[in-house]
Amino acid sequence: MLPVKGGRVWIDTARWSQIRPAVETHSSGLIVDRAGAPAAALPNEEFANKDSELLACDVECRLAGVEGFYLELDIPGLEQLIGGAH
């Protein structure tokens, strides 16, 4: 798990060797391999502000059929909106 502004990135480390090329490409180098494990390429403060780029990576990975990279964002008011729809 890597923290970002308003959420976190989850990467399936068991699948890292298979998904690594796609994640590195789609993250524009924000996620890199360090000693066989995913890591942020930037210091924590800088990486945390790359939520838009990481959202794009999540979408691109999903479109490419790559499972194992997930961006989870906390969206204020979403629970109430979803809960109110039922």
Short mmCIF file of N, CA and C in Angstrom, two decimals:
data_model
loop_
_atom_site.label_atom_id
_atom_site.label_comp_id
_atom_site.label_asym_id
_atom_site.label_seq_id
_atom_site.Cartn_x
_atom_site.Cartn_y
_atom_site.Cartn_z
N MET A 1 0.83 -1.17 0.00
CA MET A 1 0.00 0.00 0.00
C MET A 1 0.88 1.25 0.00
N LEU A 2 0.52 2.20 -0.85
CA LEU A 2 1.24 3.48 -0.92
C LEU A 2 0.22 4.60 -0.72
N PRO A 3 0.42 5.49 0.23
CA PRO A 3 -0.55 6.55 0.47
C PRO A 3 -0.49 7.65 -0.60
N VAL A 4 -1.67 8.15 -0.97
CA VAL A 4 -1.80 9.30 -1.86
C VAL A 4 -2.81 10.25 -1.26
N LYS A 5 -2.87 11.45 -1.79
CA LYS A 5 -3.82 12.45 -1.29
C LYS A 5 -5.24 11.89 -1.40
N GLY A 6 -5.89 11.73 -0.27
CA GLY A 6 -7.27 11.27 -0.26
C GLY A 6 -7.45 9.79 -0.50
N GLY A 7 -6.40 8.99 -0.33
CA GLY A 7 -6.59 7.56 -0.53
C GLY A 7 -5.30 6.78 -0.46
N ARG A 8 -5.26 5.68 -1.22
CA ARG A 8 -4.10 4.80 -1.21
C ARG A 8 -4.07 3.97 -2.47
N VAL A 9 -2.86 3.55 -2.84
CA VAL A 9 -2.66 2.64 -3.96
C VAL A 9 -2.41 1.25 -3.39
N TRP A 10 -3.11 0.27 -3.92
CA TRP A 10 -2.90 -1.13 -3.52
C TRP A 10 -2.32 -1.86 -4.72
N ILE A 11 -1.26 -2.61 -4.50
CA ILE A 11 -0.64 -3.39 -5.56
C ILE A 11 -0.51 -4.83 -5.06
N ASP A 12 -1.00 -5.76 -5.86
CA ASP A 12 -0.92 -7.18 -5.51
C ASP A 12 0.53 -7.63 -5.69
N THR A 13 1.26 -7.72 -4.59
CA THR A 13 2.68 -8.05 -4.67
C THR A 13 2.92 -9.48 -5.14
N ALA A 14 1.95 -10.36 -4.94
CA ALA A 14 2.10 -11.74 -5.42
C ALA A 14 2.09 -11.78 -6.95
N ARG A 15 1.46 -10.81 -7.58
CA ARG A 15 1.38 -10.76 -9.04
C ARG A 15 2.33 -9.73 -9.63
N TRP A 16 3.15 -9.10 -8.78
CA TRP A 16 3.99 -7.99 -9.22
C TRP A 16 4.85 -8.35 -10.45
N SER A 17 5.45 -9.53 -10.46
CA SER A 17 6.33 -9.87 -11.59
C SER A 17 5.55 -9.91 -12.91
N GLN A 18 4.28 -10.28 -12.88
CA GLN A 18 3.47 -10.32 -14.10
C GLN A 18 2.94 -8.94 -14.49
N ILE A 19 2.56 -8.13 -13.50
CA ILE A 19 1.93 -6.84 -13.82
C ILE A 19 2.92 -5.68 -13.88
N ARG A 20 4.14 -5.92 -13.45
CA ARG A 20 5.14 -4.86 -13.38
C ARG A 20 5.29 -4.06 -14.67
N PRO A 21 5.48 -4.69 -15.84
CA PRO A 21 5.67 -3.88 -17.06
C PRO A 21 4.50 -2.92 -17.32
N ALA A 22 3.28 -3.41 -17.15
CA ALA A 22 2.10 -2.56 -17.39
C ALA A 22 2.01 -1.44 -16.37
N VAL A 23 2.24 -1.75 -15.11
CA VAL A 23 2.14 -0.73 -14.06
C VAL A 23 3.21 0.34 -14.24
N GLU A 24 4.43 -0.08 -14.52
CA GLU A 24 5.50 0.91 -14.73
C GLU A 24 5.18 1.80 -15.92
N THR A 25 4.67 1.22 -16.99
CA THR A 25 4.33 1.99 -18.19
C THR A 25 3.16 2.93 -17.93
N HIS A 26 2.07 2.40 -17.42
CA HIS A 26 0.85 3.19 -17.24
C HIS A 26 0.97 4.21 -16.12
N SER A 27 1.90 4.01 -15.19
CA SER A 27 2.08 4.99 -14.11
C SER A 27 3.07 6.08 -14.51
N SER A 28 3.54 6.04 -15.74
CA SER A 28 4.52 7.01 -16.23
C SER A 28 5.76 7.05 -15.34
N GLY A 29 6.13 5.89 -14.83
CA GLY A 29 7.33 5.81 -14.01
C GLY A 29 7.15 6.17 -12.55
N LEU A 30 5.91 6.43 -12.11
CA LEU A 30 5.67 6.75 -10.69
C LEU A 30 5.84 5.53 -9.81
N ILE A 31 5.54 4.35 -10.35
CA ILE A 31 5.71 3.09 -9.63
C ILE A 31 6.85 2.35 -10.32
N VAL A 32 7.85 1.95 -9.55
CA VAL A 32 9.01 1.26 -10.10
C VAL A 32 9.28 0.00 -9.27
N ASP A 33 10.17 -0.82 -9.80
CA ASP A 33 10.57 -2.04 -9.11
C ASP A 33 11.83 -1.74 -8.29
N ARG A 34 11.77 -2.09 -7.01
CA ARG A 34 12.94 -1.98 -6.15
C ARG A 34 13.10 -3.32 -5.44
N ALA A 35 14.15 -4.03 -5.79
CA ALA A 35 14.45 -5.34 -5.18
C ALA A 35 13.29 -6.31 -5.32
N GLY A 36 12.63 -6.29 -6.49
CA GLY A 36 11.56 -7.24 -6.75
C GLY A 36 10.22 -6.88 -6.16
N ALA A 37 10.06 -5.65 -5.71
CA ALA A 37 8.79 -5.20 -5.12
C ALA A 37 8.44 -3.82 -5.66
N PRO A 38 7.14 -3.51 -5.73
CA PRO A 38 6.73 -2.18 -6.21
C PRO A 38 7.09 -1.10 -5.19
N ALA A 39 7.48 0.06 -5.71
CA ALA A 39 7.84 1.19 -4.84
C ALA A 39 7.54 2.49 -5.57
N ALA A 40 7.34 3.54 -4.80
CA ALA A 40 7.14 4.87 -5.36
C ALA A 40 8.47 5.40 -5.85
N ALA A 41 8.47 6.03 -7.02
CA ALA A 41 9.70 6.59 -7.59
C ALA A 41 10.02 7.97 -7.03
N LEU A 42 9.06 8.57 -6.34
CA LEU A 42 9.23 9.92 -5.78
C LEU A 42 9.18 9.87 -4.26
N PRO A 43 9.69 10.91 -3.61
CA PRO A 43 9.52 10.99 -2.15
C PRO A 43 8.03 11.00 -1.80
N ASN A 44 7.70 10.54 -0.60
CA ASN A 44 6.30 10.39 -0.17
C ASN A 44 5.44 11.61 -0.43
N GLU A 45 5.95 12.82 -0.10
CA GLU A 45 5.14 14.04 -0.24
C GLU A 45 4.80 14.30 -1.70
N GLU A 46 5.76 14.10 -2.59
CA GLU A 46 5.52 14.32 -4.02
C GLU A 46 4.60 13.24 -4.59
N PHE A 47 4.86 11.99 -4.22
CA PHE A 47 4.05 10.87 -4.71
C PHE A 47 2.59 11.04 -4.29
N ALA A 48 2.38 11.49 -3.07
CA ALA A 48 1.01 11.62 -2.54
C ALA A 48 0.16 12.58 -3.36
N ASN A 49 0.79 13.50 -4.07
CA ASN A 49 0.04 14.47 -4.88
C ASN A 49 -0.16 14.02 -6.32
N LYS A 50 0.15 12.79 -6.64
CA LYS A 50 0.02 12.27 -8.00
C LYS A 50 -1.24 11.42 -8.15
N ASP A 51 -2.29 11.73 -7.38
CA ASP A 51 -3.50 10.92 -7.42
C ASP A 51 -4.14 10.88 -8.80
N SER A 52 -4.12 11.99 -9.53
CA SER A 52 -4.71 12.00 -10.88
C SER A 52 -3.96 11.07 -11.82
N GLU A 53 -2.64 11.11 -11.78
CA GLU A 53 -1.84 10.24 -12.62
C GLU A 53 -2.05 8.77 -12.25
N LEU A 54 -2.19 8.51 -10.97
CA LEU A 54 -2.40 7.13 -10.51
C LEU A 54 -3.80 6.65 -10.84
N LEU A 55 -4.78 7.54 -10.87
CA LEU A 55 -6.12 7.18 -11.32
C LEU A 55 -6.06 6.78 -12.79
N ALA A 56 -5.33 7.54 -13.58
CA ALA A 56 -5.16 7.19 -15.00
C ALA A 56 -4.50 5.82 -15.13
N CYS A 57 -3.52 5.53 -14.30
CA CYS A 57 -2.85 4.23 -14.32
C CYS A 57 -3.84 3.12 -14.00
N ASP A 58 -4.67 3.33 -12.99
CA ASP A 58 -5.68 2.33 -12.62
C ASP A 58 -6.58 2.04 -13.81
N VAL A 59 -7.07 3.09 -14.45
CA VAL A 59 -7.97 2.93 -15.60
C VAL A 59 -7.26 2.23 -16.75
N GLU A 60 -6.05 2.66 -17.07
CA GLU A 60 -5.30 2.04 -18.18
C GLU A 60 -5.02 0.57 -17.90
N CYS A 61 -4.67 0.24 -16.66
CA CYS A 61 -4.43 -1.16 -16.32
C CYS A 61 -5.70 -1.97 -16.48
N ARG A 62 -6.81 -1.44 -16.03
CA ARG A 62 -8.09 -2.17 -16.17
C ARG A 62 -8.45 -2.36 -17.63
N LEU A 63 -8.27 -1.32 -18.44
CA LEU A 63 -8.57 -1.42 -19.87
C LEU A 63 -7.69 -2.46 -20.56
N ALA A 64 -6.46 -2.60 -20.06
CA ALA A 64 -5.52 -3.58 -20.63
C ALA A 64 -5.72 -4.98 -20.05
N GLY A 65 -6.68 -5.14 -19.13
CA GLY A 65 -6.94 -6.44 -18.52
C GLY A 65 -5.95 -6.82 -17.45
N VAL A 66 -5.23 -5.83 -16.92
CA VAL A 66 -4.24 -6.07 -15.88
C VAL A 66 -4.91 -5.95 -14.52
N GLU A 67 -4.91 -7.04 -13.77
CA GLU A 67 -5.47 -7.05 -12.43
C GLU A 67 -4.35 -6.98 -11.40
N GLY A 68 -4.53 -6.19 -10.36
CA GLY A 68 -3.54 -6.14 -9.30
C GLY A 68 -3.05 -4.76 -8.95
N PHE A 69 -3.52 -3.73 -9.67
CA PHE A 69 -3.19 -2.34 -9.35
C PHE A 69 -4.51 -1.64 -9.10
N TYR A 70 -4.66 -1.07 -7.89
CA TYR A 70 -5.92 -0.44 -7.53
C TYR A 70 -5.67 0.87 -6.82
N LEU A 71 -6.39 1.90 -7.22
CA LEU A 71 -6.35 3.18 -6.54
C LEU A 71 -7.66 3.31 -5.78
N GLU A 72 -7.56 3.47 -4.48
CA GLU A 72 -8.74 3.64 -3.62
C GLU A 72 -8.73 5.09 -3.14
N LEU A 73 -9.76 5.84 -3.50
CA LEU A 73 -9.86 7.24 -3.08
C LEU A 73 -11.04 7.41 -2.14
N ASP A 74 -10.83 8.19 -1.10
CA ASP A 74 -11.90 8.54 -0.17
C ASP A 74 -12.57 9.79 -0.73
N ILE A 75 -13.83 9.65 -1.13
CA ILE A 75 -14.55 10.78 -1.72
C ILE A 75 -15.59 11.25 -0.70
N PRO A 76 -15.38 12.44 -0.12
CA PRO A 76 -16.32 12.95 0.89
C PRO A 76 -17.74 13.02 0.34
N GLY A 77 -18.68 12.48 1.11
CA GLY A 77 -20.08 12.52 0.74
C GLY A 77 -20.54 11.36 -0.14
N LEU A 78 -19.63 10.53 -0.62
CA LEU A 78 -20.02 9.44 -1.51
C LEU A 78 -20.90 8.42 -0.81
N GLU A 79 -20.55 8.07 0.42
CA GLU A 79 -21.36 7.09 1.17
C GLU A 79 -22.81 7.57 1.33
N GLN A 80 -22.98 8.85 1.65
CA GLN A 80 -24.33 9.38 1.81
C GLN A 80 -25.08 9.38 0.48
N LEU A 81 -24.37 9.70 -0.59
CA LEU A 81 -24.99 9.73 -1.91
C LEU A 81 -25.42 8.34 -2.32
N ILE A 82 -24.54 7.36 -2.13
CA ILE A 82 -24.87 5.98 -2.48
C ILE A 82 -25.97 5.45 -1.57
N GLY A 83 -25.83 5.71 -0.29
CA GLY A 83 -26.84 5.26 0.67
C GLY A 83 -28.20 5.88 0.42
N GLY A 84 -28.23 7.11 -0.05
CA GLY A 84 -29.49 7.79 -0.34
C GLY A 84 -30.17 7.29 -1.59
N ALA A 85 -29.44 6.56 -2.44
CA ALA A 85 -30.00 6.08 -3.70
C ALA A 85 -30.80 4.80 -3.52
N HIS A 86 -30.71 4.18 -2.36
CA HIS A 86 -31.41 2.89 -2.15
C HIS A 86 -32.75 3.10 -1.56
#
